[in-house]
Structure formats: C-alpha cells, structure tokens
PDB file of C-alpha atoms and ligand atoms in Angstrom:
ATOM      1  CA  MET A  12     -20.439  83.604 -10.791  1.00  0.00           C
ATOM      2  CA  TRP A  13     -19.585  80.330 -11.607  1.00  0.00           C
ATOM      3  CA  GLU A  14     -17.286  77.931  -9.544  1.00  0.00           C
ATOM      4  CA  ILE A  15     -15.157  75.422 -11.470  1.00  0.00           C
ATOM      5  CA  VAL A  16     -13.448  72.810  -9.786  1.00  0.00           C
ATOM      6  CA  VAL A  17     -11.229  70.044 -11.357  1.00  0.00           C
ATOM      7  CA  ASP A  18     -10.705  66.610  -9.585  1.00  0.00           C
ATOM      8  CA  LYS A  19      -7.083  66.469  -9.547  1.00  0.00           C
ATOM      9  CA  ASP A  20      -7.490  62.460  -9.034  1.00  0.00           C
ATOM     10  CA  LYS A  21      -9.548  62.331 -12.362  1.00  0.00           C
ATOM     11  CA  CYS A  22      -7.531  64.872 -14.537  1.00  0.00           C
ATOM     12  CA  SER A  23      -5.061  63.335 -16.994  1.00  0.00           C
ATOM     13  CA  GLY A  24      -3.365  66.638 -18.151  1.00  0.00           C
ATOM     14  CA  ASP A  25      -4.568  66.325 -21.675  1.00  0.00           C
ATOM     15  CA  GLU A  26      -5.187  69.763 -21.831  1.00  0.00           C
ATOM     16  CA  GLU A  27      -8.821  69.550 -23.780  1.00  0.00           C
ATOM     17  CA  CYS A  28     -10.254  72.043 -21.363  1.00  0.00           C
ATOM     18  CA  VAL A  29      -7.251  74.306 -21.683  1.00  0.00           C
ATOM     19  CA  ASN A  30      -7.788  74.416 -25.477  1.00  0.00           C
ATOM     20  CA  ALA A  31     -11.440  74.452 -25.519  1.00  0.00           C
ATOM     21  CA  CYS A  32     -12.341  77.429 -23.196  1.00  0.00           C
ATOM     22  CA  PRO A  33     -13.570  80.616 -24.799  1.00  0.00           C
ATOM     23  CA  ALA A  34     -12.657  82.281 -21.824  1.00  0.00           C
ATOM     24  CA  GLN A  35      -9.099  81.103 -20.946  1.00  0.00           C
ATOM     25  CA  VAL A  36      -9.917  79.784 -17.655  1.00  0.00           C
ATOM     26  CA  PHE A  37      -7.309  77.299 -17.467  1.00  0.00           C
ATOM     27  CA  GLU A  38      -3.658  76.932 -17.126  1.00  0.00           C
ATOM     28  CA  MET A  39      -1.723  73.609 -16.507  1.00  0.00           C
ATOM     29  CA  GLN A  40       0.272  73.420 -13.278  1.00  0.00           C
ATOM     30  CA  GLY A  41       2.104  70.779 -12.379  1.00  0.00           C
ATOM     31  CA  GLY A  42       0.855  68.609 -15.287  1.00  0.00           C
ATOM     32  CA  LYS A  43      -3.112  69.480 -14.247  1.00  0.00           C
ATOM     33  CA  ALA A  44      -5.545  71.783 -15.205  1.00  0.00           C
ATOM     34  CA  GLU A  45      -6.085  74.652 -13.006  1.00  0.00           C
ATOM     35  CA  PRO A  46      -9.067  76.942 -13.202  1.00  0.00           C
ATOM     36  CA  VAL A  47      -6.925  80.265 -12.506  1.00  0.00           C
ATOM     37  CA  HIS A  48      -9.122  82.707 -14.117  1.00  0.00           C
ATOM     38  CA  SER A  49     -12.391  81.479 -12.802  1.00  0.00           C
ATOM     39  CA  ASP A  50     -13.815  84.769 -12.504  1.00  0.00           C
ATOM     40  CA  GLU A  51     -13.757  85.025 -16.399  1.00  0.00           C
ATOM     41  CA  CYS A  52     -15.924  81.968 -16.681  1.00  0.00           C
ATOM     42  CA  LEU A  53     -18.921  82.254 -18.820  1.00  0.00           C
ATOM     43  CA  GLY A  54     -20.801  79.152 -17.576  1.00  0.00           C
ATOM     44  CA  CYS A  55     -21.067  77.439 -20.885  1.00  0.00           C
ATOM     45  CA  GLU A  56     -20.130  74.057 -19.527  1.00  0.00           C
ATOM     46  CA  THR A  57     -17.819  73.162 -22.667  1.00  0.00           C
ATOM     47  CA  CYS A  58     -14.911  72.275 -20.571  1.00  0.00           C
ATOM     48  CA  VAL A  59     -17.230  69.914 -18.707  1.00  0.00           C
ATOM     49  CA  GLU A  60     -17.955  68.298 -22.113  1.00  0.00           C
ATOM     50  CA  VAL A  61     -14.324  68.125 -23.767  1.00  0.00           C
ATOM     51  CA  CYS A  62     -13.081  66.384 -20.442  1.00  0.00           C
ATOM     52  CA  PRO A  63     -12.689  62.906 -21.205  1.00  0.00           C
ATOM     53  CA  GLU A  64     -12.231  61.946 -17.559  1.00  0.00           C
ATOM     54  CA  GLY A  65     -15.350  63.886 -16.250  1.00  0.00           C
ATOM     55  CA  ALA A  66     -13.013  65.854 -13.965  1.00  0.00           C
ATOM     56  CA  ILE A  67     -14.422  69.147 -14.197  1.00  0.00           C
ATOM     57  CA  THR A  68     -17.712  70.533 -12.198  1.00  0.00           C
ATOM     58  CA  VAL A  69     -18.979  74.015 -13.218  1.00  0.00           C
ATOM     59  CA  THR A  70     -21.383  75.274 -10.776  1.00  0.00           C
ATOM     60  CA  GLU A  71     -23.408  78.559 -10.571  1.00  0.00           C
ATOM     61  CA  ILE A  72     -22.483  80.369  -7.090  1.00  0.00           C
TER      62      ILE A  72
HETATM   63  S1  SF4 B 124     -17.807  76.708 -18.269  1.00  0.00           S
HETATM   64 FE1  SF4 B 124     -17.098  77.666 -20.164  1.00  0.00          FE
HETATM   65  S2  SF4 B 124     -16.124  79.641 -19.929  1.00  0.00           S
HETATM   66 FE2  SF4 B 124     -16.298  78.180 -17.782  1.00  0.00          FE
HETATM   67  S3  SF4 B 124     -14.443  77.184 -17.768  1.00  0.00           S
HETATM   68 FE3  SF4 B 124     -15.740  75.926 -18.774  1.00  0.00          FE
HETATM   69  S4  SF4 B 124     -15.284  76.234 -20.716  1.00  0.00           S
HETATM   70 FE4  SF4 B 124     -14.787  77.721 -19.862  1.00  0.00          FE
END
C-alpha cells in the first residue's frame, strides 16, 4: 500500500499528476489534485517527478 499526500498549499492545480498517473489515482477537486483512488497506486512516483511544485509525496505503508 502507498500513501499519497498532496500539499494543498503547494498544489497549483496544473493537473500534471492527473495526466501522468498510470493508475488514474488523482481527480481534481476544488482546483486541487486529490488522490481519490490511492488504493490503486503502483508506487511508481511518476506524480512526484512531474509535479513542478513538489507538492506530492508517496510513502509505502
Ligand atoms: S506513485 Fe505512480 S501510481 Fe501512485 S499516484 Fe503517483 S503516479 Fe500514480
């Protein structure tokens, strides 16, 4: 299992993670990325790499 945390103060809502995630983990909610399907996460850290704000952390739990 992977825990995905989006720092809402850093998220600029550019949807990079929404578009890059191979598991469709993210949805936009109120202009911010929300990891609504974190149970589908593969732990690939693509979202971490593509986020220009450094707003996402992925941790194995
Ligand atoms: S680590 Fe990979 S699978 Fe998990 S949310 Fe990020 S991009 Fe999606």
